[in-house]
PDB file of C-alpha atoms in Angstrom:
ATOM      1  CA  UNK J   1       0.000   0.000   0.000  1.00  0.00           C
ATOM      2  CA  UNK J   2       0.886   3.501  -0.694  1.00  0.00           C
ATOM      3  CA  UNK J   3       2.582   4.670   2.820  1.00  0.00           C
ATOM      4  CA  UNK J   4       2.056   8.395   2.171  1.00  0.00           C
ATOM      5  CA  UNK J   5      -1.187   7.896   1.040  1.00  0.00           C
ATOM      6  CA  UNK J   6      -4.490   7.534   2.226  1.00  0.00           C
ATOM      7  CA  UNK J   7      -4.828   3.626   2.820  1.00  0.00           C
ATOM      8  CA  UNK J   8      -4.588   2.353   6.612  1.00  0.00           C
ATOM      9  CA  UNK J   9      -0.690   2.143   6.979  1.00  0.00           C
ATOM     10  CA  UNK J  10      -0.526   5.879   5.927  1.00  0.00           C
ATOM     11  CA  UNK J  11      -2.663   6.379   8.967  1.00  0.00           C
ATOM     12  CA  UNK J  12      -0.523   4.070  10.982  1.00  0.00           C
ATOM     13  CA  UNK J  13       1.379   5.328  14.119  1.00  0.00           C
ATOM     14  CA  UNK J  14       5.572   5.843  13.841  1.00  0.00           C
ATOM     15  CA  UNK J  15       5.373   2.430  16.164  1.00  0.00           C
ATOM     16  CA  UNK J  16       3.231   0.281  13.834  1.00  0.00           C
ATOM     17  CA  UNK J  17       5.083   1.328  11.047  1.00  0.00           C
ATOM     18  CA  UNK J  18       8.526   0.468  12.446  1.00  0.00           C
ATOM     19  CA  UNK J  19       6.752  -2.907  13.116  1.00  0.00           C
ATOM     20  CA  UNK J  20       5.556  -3.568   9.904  1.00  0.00           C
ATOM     21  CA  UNK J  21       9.079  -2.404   8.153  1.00  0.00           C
ATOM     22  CA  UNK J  22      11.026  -4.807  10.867  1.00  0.00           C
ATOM     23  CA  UNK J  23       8.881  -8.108  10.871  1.00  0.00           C
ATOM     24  CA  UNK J  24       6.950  -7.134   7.853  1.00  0.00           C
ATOM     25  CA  UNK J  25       3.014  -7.350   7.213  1.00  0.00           C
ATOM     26  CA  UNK J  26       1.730 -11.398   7.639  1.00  0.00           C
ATOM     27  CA  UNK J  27      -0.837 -12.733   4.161  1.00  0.00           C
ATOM     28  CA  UNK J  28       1.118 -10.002   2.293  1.00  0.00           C
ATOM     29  CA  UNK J  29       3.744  -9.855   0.181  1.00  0.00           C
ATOM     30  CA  UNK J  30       5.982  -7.171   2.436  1.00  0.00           C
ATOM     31  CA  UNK J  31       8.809  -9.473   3.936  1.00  0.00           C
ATOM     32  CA  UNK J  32      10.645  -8.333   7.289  1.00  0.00           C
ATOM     33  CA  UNK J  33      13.447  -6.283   6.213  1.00  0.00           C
ATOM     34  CA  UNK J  34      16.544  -7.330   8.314  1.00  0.00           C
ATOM     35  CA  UNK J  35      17.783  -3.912   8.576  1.00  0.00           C
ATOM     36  CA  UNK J  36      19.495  -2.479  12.038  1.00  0.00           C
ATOM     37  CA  UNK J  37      16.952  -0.384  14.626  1.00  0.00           C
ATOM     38  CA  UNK J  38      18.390   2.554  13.599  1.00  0.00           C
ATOM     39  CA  UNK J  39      18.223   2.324   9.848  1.00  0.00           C
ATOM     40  CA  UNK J  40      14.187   1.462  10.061  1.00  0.00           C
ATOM     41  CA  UNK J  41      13.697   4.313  12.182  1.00  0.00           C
ATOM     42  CA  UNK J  42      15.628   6.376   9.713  1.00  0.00           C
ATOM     43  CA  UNK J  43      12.852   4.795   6.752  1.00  0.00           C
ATOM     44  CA  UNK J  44       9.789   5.993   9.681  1.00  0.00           C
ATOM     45  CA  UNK J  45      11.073   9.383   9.905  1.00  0.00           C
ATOM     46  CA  UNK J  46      11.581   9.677   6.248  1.00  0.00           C
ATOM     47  CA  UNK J  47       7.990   8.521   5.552  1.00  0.00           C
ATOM     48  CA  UNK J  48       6.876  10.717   7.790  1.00  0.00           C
ATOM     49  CA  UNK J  49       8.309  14.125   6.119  1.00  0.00           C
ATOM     50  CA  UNK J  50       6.575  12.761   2.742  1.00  0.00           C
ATOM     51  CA  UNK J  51       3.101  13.000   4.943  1.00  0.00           C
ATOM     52  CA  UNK J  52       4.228  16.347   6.353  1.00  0.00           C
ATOM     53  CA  UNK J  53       2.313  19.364   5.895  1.00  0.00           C
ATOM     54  CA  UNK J  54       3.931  22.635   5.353  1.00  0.00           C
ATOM     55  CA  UNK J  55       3.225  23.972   8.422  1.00  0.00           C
ATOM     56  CA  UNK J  56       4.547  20.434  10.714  1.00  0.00           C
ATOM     57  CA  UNK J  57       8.114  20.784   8.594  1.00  0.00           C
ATOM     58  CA  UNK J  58      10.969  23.184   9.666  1.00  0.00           C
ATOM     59  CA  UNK J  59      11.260  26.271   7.080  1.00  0.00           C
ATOM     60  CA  UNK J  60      13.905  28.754   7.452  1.00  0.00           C
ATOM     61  CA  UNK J  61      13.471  31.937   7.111  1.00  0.00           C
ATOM     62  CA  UNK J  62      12.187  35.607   8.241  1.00  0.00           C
ATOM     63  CA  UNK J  63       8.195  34.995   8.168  1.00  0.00           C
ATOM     64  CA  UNK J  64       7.501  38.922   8.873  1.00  0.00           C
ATOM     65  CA  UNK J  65       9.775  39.666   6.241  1.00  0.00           C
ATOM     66  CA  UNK J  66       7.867  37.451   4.167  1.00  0.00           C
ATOM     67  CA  UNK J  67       4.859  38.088   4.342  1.00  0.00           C
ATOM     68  CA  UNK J  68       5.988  42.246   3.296  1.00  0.00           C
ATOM     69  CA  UNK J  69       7.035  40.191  -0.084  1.00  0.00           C
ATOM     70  CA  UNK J  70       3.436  38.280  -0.174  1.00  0.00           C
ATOM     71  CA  UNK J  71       1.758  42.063  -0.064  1.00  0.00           C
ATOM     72  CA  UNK J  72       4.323  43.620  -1.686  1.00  0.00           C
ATOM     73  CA  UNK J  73       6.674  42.993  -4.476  1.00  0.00           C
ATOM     74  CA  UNK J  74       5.612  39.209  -4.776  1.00  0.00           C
ATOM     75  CA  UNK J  75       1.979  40.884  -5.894  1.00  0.00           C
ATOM     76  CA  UNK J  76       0.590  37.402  -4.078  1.00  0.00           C
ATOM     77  CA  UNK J  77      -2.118  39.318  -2.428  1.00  0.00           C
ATOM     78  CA  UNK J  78      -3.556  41.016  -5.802  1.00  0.00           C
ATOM     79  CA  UNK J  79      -5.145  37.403  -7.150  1.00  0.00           C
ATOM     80  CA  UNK J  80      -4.888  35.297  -3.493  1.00  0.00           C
ATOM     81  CA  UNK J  81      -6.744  36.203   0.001  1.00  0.00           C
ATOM     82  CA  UNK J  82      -5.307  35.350   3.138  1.00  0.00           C
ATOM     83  CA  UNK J  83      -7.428  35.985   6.740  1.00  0.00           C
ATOM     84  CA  UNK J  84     -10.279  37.816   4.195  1.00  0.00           C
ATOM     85  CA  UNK J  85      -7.582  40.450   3.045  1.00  0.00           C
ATOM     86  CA  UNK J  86      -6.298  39.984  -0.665  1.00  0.00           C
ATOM     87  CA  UNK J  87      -8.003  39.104  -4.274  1.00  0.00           C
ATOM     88  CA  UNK J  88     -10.266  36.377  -5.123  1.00  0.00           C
ATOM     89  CA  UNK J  89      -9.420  35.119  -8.244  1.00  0.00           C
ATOM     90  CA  UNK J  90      -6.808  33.038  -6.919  1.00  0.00           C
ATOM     91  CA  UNK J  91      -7.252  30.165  -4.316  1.00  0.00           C
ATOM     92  CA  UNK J  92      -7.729  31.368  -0.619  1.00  0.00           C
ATOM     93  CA  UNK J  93      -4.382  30.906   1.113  1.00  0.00           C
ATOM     94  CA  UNK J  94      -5.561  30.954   4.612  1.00  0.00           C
ATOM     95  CA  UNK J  95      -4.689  27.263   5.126  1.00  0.00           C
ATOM     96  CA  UNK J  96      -1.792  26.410   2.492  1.00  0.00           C
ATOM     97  CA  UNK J  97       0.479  25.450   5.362  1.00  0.00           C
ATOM     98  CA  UNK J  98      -1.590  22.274   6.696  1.00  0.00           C
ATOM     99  CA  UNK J  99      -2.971  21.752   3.178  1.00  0.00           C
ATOM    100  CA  UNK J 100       0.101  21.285   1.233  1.00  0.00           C
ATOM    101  CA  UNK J 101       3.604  19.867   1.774  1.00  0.00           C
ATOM    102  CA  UNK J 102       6.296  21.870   1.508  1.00  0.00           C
ATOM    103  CA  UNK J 103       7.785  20.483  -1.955  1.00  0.00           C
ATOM    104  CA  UNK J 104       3.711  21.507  -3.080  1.00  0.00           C
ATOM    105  CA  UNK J 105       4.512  25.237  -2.180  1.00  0.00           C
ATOM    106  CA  UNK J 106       8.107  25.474  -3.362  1.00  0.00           C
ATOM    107  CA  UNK J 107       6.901  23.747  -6.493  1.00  0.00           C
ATOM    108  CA  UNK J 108       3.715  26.416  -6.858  1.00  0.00           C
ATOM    109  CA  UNK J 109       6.150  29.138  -7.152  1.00  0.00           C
ATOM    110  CA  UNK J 110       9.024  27.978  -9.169  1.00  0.00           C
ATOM    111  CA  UNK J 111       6.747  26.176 -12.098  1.00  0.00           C
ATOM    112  CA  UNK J 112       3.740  26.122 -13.892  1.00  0.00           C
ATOM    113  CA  UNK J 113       0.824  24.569 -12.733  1.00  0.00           C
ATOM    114  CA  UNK J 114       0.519  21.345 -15.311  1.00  0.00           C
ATOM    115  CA  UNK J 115      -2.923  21.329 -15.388  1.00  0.00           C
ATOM    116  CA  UNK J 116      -4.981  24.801 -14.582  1.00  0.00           C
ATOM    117  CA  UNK J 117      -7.720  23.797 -11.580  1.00  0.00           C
ATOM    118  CA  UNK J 118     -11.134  23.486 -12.556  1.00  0.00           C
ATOM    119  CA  UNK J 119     -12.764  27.530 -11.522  1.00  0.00           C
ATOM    120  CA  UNK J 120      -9.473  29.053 -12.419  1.00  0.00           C
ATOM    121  CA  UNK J 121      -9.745  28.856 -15.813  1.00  0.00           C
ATOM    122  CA  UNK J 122      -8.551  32.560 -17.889  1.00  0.00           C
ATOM    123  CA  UNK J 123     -10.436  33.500 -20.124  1.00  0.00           C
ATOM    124  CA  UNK J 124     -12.032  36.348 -22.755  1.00  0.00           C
ATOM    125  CA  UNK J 125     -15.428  36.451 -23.638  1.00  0.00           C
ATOM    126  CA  UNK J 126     -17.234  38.488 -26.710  1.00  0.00           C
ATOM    127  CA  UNK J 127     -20.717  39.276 -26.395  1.00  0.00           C
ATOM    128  CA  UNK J 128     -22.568  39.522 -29.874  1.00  0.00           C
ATOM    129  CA  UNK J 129     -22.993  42.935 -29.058  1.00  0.00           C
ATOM    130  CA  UNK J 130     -18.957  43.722 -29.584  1.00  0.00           C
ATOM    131  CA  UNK J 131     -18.340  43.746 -25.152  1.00  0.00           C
ATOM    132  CA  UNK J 132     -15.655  41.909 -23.937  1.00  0.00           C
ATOM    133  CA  UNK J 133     -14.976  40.693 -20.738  1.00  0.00           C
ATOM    134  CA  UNK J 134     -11.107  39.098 -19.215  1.00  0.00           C
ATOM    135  CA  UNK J 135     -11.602  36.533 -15.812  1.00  0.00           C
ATOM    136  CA  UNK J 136     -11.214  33.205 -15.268  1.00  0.00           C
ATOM    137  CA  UNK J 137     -14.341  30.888 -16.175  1.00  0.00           C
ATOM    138  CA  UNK J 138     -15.748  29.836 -12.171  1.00  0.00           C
ATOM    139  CA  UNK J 139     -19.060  27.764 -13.794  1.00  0.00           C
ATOM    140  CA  UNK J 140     -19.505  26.485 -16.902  1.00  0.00           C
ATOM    141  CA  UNK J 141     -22.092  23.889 -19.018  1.00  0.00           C
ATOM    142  CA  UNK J 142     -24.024  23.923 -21.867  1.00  0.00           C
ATOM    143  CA  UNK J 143     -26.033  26.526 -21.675  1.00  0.00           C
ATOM    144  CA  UNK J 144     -24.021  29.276 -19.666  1.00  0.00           C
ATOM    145  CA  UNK J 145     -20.676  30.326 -18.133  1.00  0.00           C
ATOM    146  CA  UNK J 146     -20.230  32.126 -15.246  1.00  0.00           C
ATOM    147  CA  UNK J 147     -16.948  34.530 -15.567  1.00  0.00           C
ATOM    148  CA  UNK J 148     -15.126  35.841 -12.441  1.00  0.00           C
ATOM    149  CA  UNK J 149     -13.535  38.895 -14.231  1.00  0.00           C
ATOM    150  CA  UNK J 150     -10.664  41.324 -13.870  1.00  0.00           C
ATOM    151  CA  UNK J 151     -12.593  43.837 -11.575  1.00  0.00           C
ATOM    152  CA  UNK J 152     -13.769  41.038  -9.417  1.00  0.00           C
ATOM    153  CA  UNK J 153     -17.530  41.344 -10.536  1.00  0.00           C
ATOM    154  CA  UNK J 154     -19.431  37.706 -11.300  1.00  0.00           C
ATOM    155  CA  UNK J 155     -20.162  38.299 -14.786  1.00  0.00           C
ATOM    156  CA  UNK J 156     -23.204  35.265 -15.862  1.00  0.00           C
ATOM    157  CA  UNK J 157     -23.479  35.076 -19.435  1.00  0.00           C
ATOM    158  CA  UNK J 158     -25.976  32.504 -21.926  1.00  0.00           C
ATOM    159  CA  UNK J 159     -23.869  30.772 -24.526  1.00  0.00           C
ATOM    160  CA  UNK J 160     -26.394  32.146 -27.111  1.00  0.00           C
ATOM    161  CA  UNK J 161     -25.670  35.751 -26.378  1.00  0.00           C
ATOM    162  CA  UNK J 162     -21.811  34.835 -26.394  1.00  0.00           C
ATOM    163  CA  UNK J 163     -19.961  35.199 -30.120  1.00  0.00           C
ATOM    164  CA  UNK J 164     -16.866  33.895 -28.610  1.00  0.00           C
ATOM    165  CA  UNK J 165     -15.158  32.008 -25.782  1.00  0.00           C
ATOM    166  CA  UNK J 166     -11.423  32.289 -26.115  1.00  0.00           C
ATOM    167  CA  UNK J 167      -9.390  30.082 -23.374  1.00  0.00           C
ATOM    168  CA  UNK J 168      -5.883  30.625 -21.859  1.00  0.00           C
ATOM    169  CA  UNK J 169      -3.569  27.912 -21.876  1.00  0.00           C
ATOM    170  CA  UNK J 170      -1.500  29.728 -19.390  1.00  0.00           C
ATOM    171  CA  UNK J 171      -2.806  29.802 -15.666  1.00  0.00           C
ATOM    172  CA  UNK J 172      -2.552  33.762 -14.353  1.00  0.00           C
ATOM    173  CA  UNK J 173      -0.436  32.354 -11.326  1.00  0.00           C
ATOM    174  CA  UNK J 174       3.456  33.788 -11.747  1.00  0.00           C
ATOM    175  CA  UNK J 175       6.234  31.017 -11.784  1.00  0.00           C
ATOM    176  CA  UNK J 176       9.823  31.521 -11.319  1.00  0.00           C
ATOM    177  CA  UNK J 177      10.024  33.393  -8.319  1.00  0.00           C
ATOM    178  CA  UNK J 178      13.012  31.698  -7.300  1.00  0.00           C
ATOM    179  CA  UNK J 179      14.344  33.946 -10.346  1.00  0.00           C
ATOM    180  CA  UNK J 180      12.395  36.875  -9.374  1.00  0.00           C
ATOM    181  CA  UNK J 181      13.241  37.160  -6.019  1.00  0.00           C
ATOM    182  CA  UNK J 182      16.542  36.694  -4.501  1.00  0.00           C
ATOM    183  CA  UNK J 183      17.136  33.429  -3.077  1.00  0.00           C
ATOM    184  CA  UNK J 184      16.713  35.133   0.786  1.00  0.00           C
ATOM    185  CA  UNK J 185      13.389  36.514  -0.245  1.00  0.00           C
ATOM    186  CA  UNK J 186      12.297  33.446  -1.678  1.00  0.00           C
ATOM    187  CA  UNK J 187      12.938  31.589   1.295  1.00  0.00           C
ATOM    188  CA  UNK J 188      11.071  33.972   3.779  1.00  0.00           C
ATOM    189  CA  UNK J 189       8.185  34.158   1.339  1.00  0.00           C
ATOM    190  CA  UNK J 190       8.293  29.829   1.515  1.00  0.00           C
ATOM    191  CA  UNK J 191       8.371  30.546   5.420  1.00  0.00           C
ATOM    192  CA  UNK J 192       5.554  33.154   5.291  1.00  0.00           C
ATOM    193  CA  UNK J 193       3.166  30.724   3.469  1.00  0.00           C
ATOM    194  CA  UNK J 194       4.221  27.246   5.234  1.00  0.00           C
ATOM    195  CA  UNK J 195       2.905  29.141   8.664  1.00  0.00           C
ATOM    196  CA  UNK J 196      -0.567  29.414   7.129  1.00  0.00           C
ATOM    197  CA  UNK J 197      -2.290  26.824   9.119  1.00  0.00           C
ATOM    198  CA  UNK J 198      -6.392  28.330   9.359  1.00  0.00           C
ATOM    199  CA  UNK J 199      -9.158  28.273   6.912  1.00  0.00           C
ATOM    200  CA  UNK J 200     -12.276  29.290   8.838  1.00  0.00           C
ATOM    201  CA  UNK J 201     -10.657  32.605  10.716  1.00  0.00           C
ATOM    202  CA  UNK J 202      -7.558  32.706   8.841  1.00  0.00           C
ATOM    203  CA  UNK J 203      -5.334  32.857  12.035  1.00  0.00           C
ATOM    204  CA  UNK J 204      -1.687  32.962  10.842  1.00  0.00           C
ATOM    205  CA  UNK J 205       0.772  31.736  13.078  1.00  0.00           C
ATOM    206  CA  UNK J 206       3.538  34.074  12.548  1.00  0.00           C
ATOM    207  CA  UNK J 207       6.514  31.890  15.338  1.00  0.00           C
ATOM    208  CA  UNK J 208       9.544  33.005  14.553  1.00  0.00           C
ATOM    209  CA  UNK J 209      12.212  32.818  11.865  1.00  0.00           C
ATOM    210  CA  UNK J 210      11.165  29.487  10.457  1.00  0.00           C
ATOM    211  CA  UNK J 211       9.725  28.133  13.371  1.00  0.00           C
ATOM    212  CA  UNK J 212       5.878  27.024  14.286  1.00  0.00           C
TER     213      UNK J 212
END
């Protein structure tokens, strides 16, 4: 079974899993693994950062400094909300730090997405009246499409009043900010986001440098 996963030994205390890896798992096909103590609790403790969420791993850096970047010259906050502050036609980041892992977040600003989430779509609309309208696409079927746009205003639109739909194949998130920033700032940003931890009130828990 997939031990990061969501199957029953991903659930499985650090105990249960340095039993299984020692005398293996009986009716299946994991053997023991005749390795010393300390080298199975070496494998437990590196299974365990693969289930870490942001916000349980260690992330240097100066979190107040980084979240100046988020609102400032990272632009994060003009398309992404955090504690009901910020734009909304990126994802809410109130609770990226026990949502993701940490390789999710660094990856998220270093590369583009390969595969643009479903309500995030960009895209341009033409009326048959000659308006056009820039967003990204929240609700869509046969009939109508619903079009978060540039001003945040809910735009709802019938496909038969529409004369064009013309989709992005770019998401609007940036990439490369390990290139944009310097690799200081990039780290406190990483910092500022891994300590976002609540989606109902948005409570960030600022720590210290790098620390919960």
């Amino acid at each position: 079974p997939a031990l990061a996963g969501k199957s029953d030994y991903a659930r499985s205390t650090d105990a249960s899993l340095f039993e299984a890896i020692k005398n293996g798992i009986p009716g299946t096909g994991m053997p023991p693994s005749g390795l010393a103590t300390t080298d199975i609790w070496k494998i437990v403790a590196y299974i365990r950062s693969l289930r870490a969420s942001a916000s349980d791993s260690f992330v240097p850096g100066n979190v107040a400094q980084g979240e100046r970047i988020f609102w400032g010259q990272g632009r994060c906050g003009s398309c992404h909300m955090i504690d009901g502050r910020g734009g909304v036609l990126g994802p809410d980041l109130s609770s990226i730090g026990k949502e993701r892992t940490l390789s999710q977040v660094r990856e998220a600003l270093i590369q583009p997405p390969a595969r643009i989430p479903s309500g995030y779509q960009p895209a341009e609309v033409e009326t048959k009246e000659g308006q056009r309208f820039s967003g990204i696409i929240k609700n869509e079927n046969n009939f109508s499409l619903q079009l978060l746009d540039n001003h945040d205003q809910l735009q709802l639109f019938l496909r038969a009043d529409l004369r064009e739909i013309r989709y992005d194949k770019s998401s609007l998130m940036p990439a490369h900010y390990d290139k944009t920033l310097t690799p200081a700032e990039f780290q406190d940003l990483l910092a500022f986001l891994s300590r976002q931890v609540n989606e109902k009130t948005g409570y960030v828990r600022q720590g210290g440098e790098g620390m919960p």
